[in-house]
Every structure is written in C-alpha cells, then in structure tokens.
CSV table of C-alpha atoms in Angstrom, one decimal:
chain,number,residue,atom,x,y,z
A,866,UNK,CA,87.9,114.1,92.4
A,867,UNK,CA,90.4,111.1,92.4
A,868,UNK,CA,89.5,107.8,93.8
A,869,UNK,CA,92.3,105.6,96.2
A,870,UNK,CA,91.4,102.0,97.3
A,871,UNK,CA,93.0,99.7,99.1
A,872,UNK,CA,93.2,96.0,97.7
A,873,UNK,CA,90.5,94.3,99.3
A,874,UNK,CA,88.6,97.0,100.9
A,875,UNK,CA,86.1,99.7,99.8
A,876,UNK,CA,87.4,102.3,97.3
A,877,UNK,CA,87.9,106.0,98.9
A,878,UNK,CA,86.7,109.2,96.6
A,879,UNK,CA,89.0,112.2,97.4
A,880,UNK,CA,87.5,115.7,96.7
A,881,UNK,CA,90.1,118.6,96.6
A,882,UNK,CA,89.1,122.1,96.9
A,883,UNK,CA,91.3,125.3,95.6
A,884,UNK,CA,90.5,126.8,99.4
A,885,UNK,CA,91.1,125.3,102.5
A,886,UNK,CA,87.6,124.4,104.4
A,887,UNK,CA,86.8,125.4,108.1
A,888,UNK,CA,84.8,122.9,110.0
A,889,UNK,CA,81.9,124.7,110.4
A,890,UNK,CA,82.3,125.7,106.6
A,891,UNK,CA,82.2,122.0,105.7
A,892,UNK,CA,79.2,121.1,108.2
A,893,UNK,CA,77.1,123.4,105.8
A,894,UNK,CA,78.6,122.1,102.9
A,895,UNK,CA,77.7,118.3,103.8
A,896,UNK,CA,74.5,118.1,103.2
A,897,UNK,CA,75.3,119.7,99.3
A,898,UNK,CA,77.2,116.7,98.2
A,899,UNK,CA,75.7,113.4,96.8
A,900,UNK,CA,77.0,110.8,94.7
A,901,UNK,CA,74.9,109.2,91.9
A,902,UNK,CA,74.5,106.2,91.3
A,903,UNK,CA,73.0,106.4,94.6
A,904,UNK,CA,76.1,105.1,97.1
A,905,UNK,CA,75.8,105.2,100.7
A,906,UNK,CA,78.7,106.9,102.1
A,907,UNK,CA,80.0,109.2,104.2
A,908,UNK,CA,81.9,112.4,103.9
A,909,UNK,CA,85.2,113.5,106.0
A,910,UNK,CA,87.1,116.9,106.1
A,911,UNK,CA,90.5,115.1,105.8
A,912,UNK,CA,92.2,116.0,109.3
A,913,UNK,CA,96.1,116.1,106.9
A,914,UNK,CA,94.7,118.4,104.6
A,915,UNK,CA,91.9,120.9,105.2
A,916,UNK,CA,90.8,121.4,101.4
A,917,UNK,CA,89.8,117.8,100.9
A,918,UNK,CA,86.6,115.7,101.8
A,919,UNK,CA,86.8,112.5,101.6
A,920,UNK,CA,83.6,110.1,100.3
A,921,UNK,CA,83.8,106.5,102.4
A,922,UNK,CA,81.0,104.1,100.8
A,923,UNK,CA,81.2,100.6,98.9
A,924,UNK,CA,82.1,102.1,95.3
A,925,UNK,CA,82.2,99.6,92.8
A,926,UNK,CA,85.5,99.0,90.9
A,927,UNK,CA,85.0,99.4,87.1
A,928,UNK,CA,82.0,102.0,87.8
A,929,UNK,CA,81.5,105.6,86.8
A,930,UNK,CA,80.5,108.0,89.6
A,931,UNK,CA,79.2,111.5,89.2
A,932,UNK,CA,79.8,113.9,92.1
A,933,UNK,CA,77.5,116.6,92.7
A,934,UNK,CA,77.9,120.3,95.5
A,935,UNK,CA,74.6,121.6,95.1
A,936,UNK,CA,74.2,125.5,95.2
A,937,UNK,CA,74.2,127.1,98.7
A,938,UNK,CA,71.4,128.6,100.3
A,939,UNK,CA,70.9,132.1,99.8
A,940,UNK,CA,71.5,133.5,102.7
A,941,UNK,CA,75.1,132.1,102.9
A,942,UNK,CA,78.1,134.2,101.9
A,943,UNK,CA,78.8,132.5,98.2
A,944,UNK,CA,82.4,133.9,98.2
A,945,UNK,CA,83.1,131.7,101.1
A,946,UNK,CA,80.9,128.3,99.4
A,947,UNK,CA,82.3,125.9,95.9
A,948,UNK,CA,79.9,126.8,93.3
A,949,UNK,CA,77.7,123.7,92.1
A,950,UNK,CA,79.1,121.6,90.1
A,951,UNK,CA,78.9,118.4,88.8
A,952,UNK,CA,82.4,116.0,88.7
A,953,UNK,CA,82.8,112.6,87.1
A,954,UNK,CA,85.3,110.1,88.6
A,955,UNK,CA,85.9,106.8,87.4
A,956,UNK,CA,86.2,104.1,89.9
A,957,UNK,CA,88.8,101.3,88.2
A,958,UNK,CA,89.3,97.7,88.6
A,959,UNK,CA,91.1,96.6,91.9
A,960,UNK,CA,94.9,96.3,91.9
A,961,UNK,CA,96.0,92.1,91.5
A,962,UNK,CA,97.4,91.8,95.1
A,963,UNK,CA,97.8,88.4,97.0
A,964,UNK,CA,98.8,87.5,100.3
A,965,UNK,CA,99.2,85.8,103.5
A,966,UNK,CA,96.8,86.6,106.2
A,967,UNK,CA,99.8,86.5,108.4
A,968,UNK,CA,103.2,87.8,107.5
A,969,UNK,CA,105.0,85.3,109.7
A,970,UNK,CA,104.6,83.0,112.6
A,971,UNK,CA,105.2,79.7,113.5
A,972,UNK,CA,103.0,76.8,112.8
A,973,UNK,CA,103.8,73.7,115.0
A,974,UNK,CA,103.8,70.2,114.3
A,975,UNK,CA,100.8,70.0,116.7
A,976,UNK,CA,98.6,72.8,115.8
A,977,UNK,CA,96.6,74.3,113.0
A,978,UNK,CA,98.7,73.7,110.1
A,979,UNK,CA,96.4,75.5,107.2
A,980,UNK,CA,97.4,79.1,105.9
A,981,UNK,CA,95.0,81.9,104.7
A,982,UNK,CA,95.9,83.6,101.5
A,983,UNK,CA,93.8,86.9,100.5
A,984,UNK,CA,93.7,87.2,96.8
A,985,UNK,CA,92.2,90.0,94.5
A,986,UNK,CA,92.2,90.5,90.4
A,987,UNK,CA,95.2,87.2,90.7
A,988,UNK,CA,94.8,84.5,88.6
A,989,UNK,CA,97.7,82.1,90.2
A,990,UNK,CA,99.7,82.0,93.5
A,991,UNK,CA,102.7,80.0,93.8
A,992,UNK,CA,103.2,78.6,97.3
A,993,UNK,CA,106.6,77.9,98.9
A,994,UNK,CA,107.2,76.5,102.4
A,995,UNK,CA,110.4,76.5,104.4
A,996,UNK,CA,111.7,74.2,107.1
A,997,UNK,CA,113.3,75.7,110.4
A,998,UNK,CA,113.9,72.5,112.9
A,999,UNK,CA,112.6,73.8,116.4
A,1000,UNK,CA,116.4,73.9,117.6
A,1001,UNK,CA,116.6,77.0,115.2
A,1002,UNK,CA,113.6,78.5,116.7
A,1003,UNK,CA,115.2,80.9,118.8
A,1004,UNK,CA,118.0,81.7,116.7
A,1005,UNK,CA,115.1,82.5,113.7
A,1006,UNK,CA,112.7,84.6,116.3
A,1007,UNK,CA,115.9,86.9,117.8
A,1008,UNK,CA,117.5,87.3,114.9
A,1009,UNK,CA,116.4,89.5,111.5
A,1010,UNK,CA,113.2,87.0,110.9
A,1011,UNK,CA,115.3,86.2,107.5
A,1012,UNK,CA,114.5,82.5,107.5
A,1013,UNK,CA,116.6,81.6,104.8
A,1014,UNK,CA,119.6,81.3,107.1
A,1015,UNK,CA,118.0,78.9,109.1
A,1016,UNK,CA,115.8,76.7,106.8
A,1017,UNK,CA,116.1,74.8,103.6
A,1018,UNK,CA,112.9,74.7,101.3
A,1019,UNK,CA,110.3,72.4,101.8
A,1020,UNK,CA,107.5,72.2,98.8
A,1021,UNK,CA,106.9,75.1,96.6
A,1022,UNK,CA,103.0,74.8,94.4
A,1023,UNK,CA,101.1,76.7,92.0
A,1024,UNK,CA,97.6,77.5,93.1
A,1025,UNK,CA,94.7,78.4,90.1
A,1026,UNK,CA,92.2,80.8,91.4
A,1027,UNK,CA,88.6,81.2,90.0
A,1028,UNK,CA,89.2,84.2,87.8
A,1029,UNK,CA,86.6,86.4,89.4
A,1030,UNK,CA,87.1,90.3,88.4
A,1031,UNK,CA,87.4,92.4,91.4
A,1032,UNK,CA,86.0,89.9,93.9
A,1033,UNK,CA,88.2,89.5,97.1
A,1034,UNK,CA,89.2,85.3,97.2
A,1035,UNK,CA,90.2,83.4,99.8
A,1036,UNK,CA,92.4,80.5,99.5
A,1037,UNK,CA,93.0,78.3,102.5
A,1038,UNK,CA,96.5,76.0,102.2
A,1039,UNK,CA,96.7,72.8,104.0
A,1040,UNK,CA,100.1,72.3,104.9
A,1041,UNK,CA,99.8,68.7,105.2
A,1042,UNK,CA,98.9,68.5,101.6
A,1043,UNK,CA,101.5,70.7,100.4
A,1044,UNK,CA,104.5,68.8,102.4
A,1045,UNK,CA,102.8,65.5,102.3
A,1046,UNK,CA,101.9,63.5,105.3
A,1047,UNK,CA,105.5,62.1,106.3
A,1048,UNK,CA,106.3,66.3,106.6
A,1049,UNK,CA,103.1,66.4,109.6
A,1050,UNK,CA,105.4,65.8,112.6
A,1051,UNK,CA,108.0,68.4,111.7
A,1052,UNK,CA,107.8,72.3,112.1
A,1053,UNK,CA,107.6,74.4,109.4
C-alpha cells in the first residue's frame, strides 16, 4: 500500500491490486480488510482506477499500519479473490506547509482586518503586507490580480510558531498590529 495526505487533513491509504476489481467483486472483498492499530475508516473502489481501494480514516502521521485481506469464503471462486495477506505501510510526518486561509481579497479600512494563517510541521512564517490605495481597486480586481503593479509594501514580520510535530496551527494576524495604528484608515 502507499499512503497520500493532504497537509492539514487526514492521511489517505491507497491499496493497488495486480487485477482490476468489479464492484460487486469488491463489495465481497470489504468486509476482508482491516487495518490494525484499530483505525476507523472506510474503504472506496477508486472510481479513476478500478484496481485500487482506498482506506479514508484519521491515520496518524509518524505511525506504522499493518493492512490485512482475510482469506475468502469457501464457496467463493479464489481465482477471482487477493489471497490473504498481511501489508505494512508507514504513515510519515506531515509535509511543513503554511498558508493563508484566503488566497486574496480585500480587507477594508472598515472591516475585519485580521488574517488566518494555517500552519503544519512550520516553525516560522514571515508576513508581508502590501498597500493598493482604493483608486487602484479596480484596476488591481480587472487586471492579472499581480498586486505588485499597483502597491508598494507595507510591513513585512516574522512569526514563531509553537513547534508542535504534526499538529495543524492556526495563527490569526492583526493587521493593525502589523502596520501600526496610523496604517488603520487605509486599505490594504
């Protein structure tokens, strides 16, 4: 088996058979297949590719799974069956990945004016903020969304995260702290 994760969500296991698997096949095969430690999970018949099953359940990163097909029933054609078997996959540590809970937007001089950042395995994020004056606003929104050609930089700072091993962090930025309080009537 091989194991995919996404950065801040559950880790996937991905079971590949040599033989493609019908869905009434893999129905009967279902109940065959545990995980151990005990994990609760789920398994698919992967709709892109019909020889693979994947396991959805909250695997832990830096843990060791074993994978077990116990043997069919007897009165099912083995040739069409896996044989048992018992796999090992190892679940690793979480890519480092950081960022904004929002790609872009706007944030006016009136409204909220704190930015989400979603941080995993990252031990520092630097912070930079860019000013676009609202007569650029249009301009910005129609154009390529580069804001570099409308803005001039505003603050840049180094945030220190708790170094927590694979444990998703959130890091809220207040804006007004970052540009200082003379910066709170001006977009951003």
């Amino acid at each position: 088996p091989t194991r995919r994760s996404s950065h801040l969500g559950p880790a996937e296991l991905i079971l590949t058979f040599n033989n493609a698997i019908g869905v009434e096949d893999f129905e009967r095969i279902k109940p065959l297949l545990s995980v151990e430690p005990a994990v609760a999970f789920t398994a698919e018949r992967r709709s892109s590719n019909d020889r693979a099953v994947d396991f959805r359940g909250d695997f832990a990163p830096a843990t060791r799974y074993t994978v077990k097909i116990a043997k069919v029933q007897q009165a099912d054609d083995t040739r069409k069956f896996p044989r048992p078997v018992t796999l090992s996959v190892f679940v690793g540590d979480r890519e480092p990945t950081a960022y904004f809970e929002h790609a872009t937007g706007y944030l006016g001089s009136q409204g909220n004016r704190t930015l989400l950042v979603k941080s995993v395995n990252v031990g520092a994020v630097r912070v930079s903020a860019e000013r676009v004056y609202e007569n650029n606003l249009v301009l910005w929104r129609s154009s390529s969304k580069d804001v570099t050609r409308f803005a001039h930089p505003a603050a840049t700072r180094r945030y220190a995260l708790a170094n927590k091993k694979n444990v998703a962090q959130d890091l809220r930025i207040d804006l007004d702290e970052l540009l200082g309080k003379e910066a709170a009537t001006e977009g951003v």
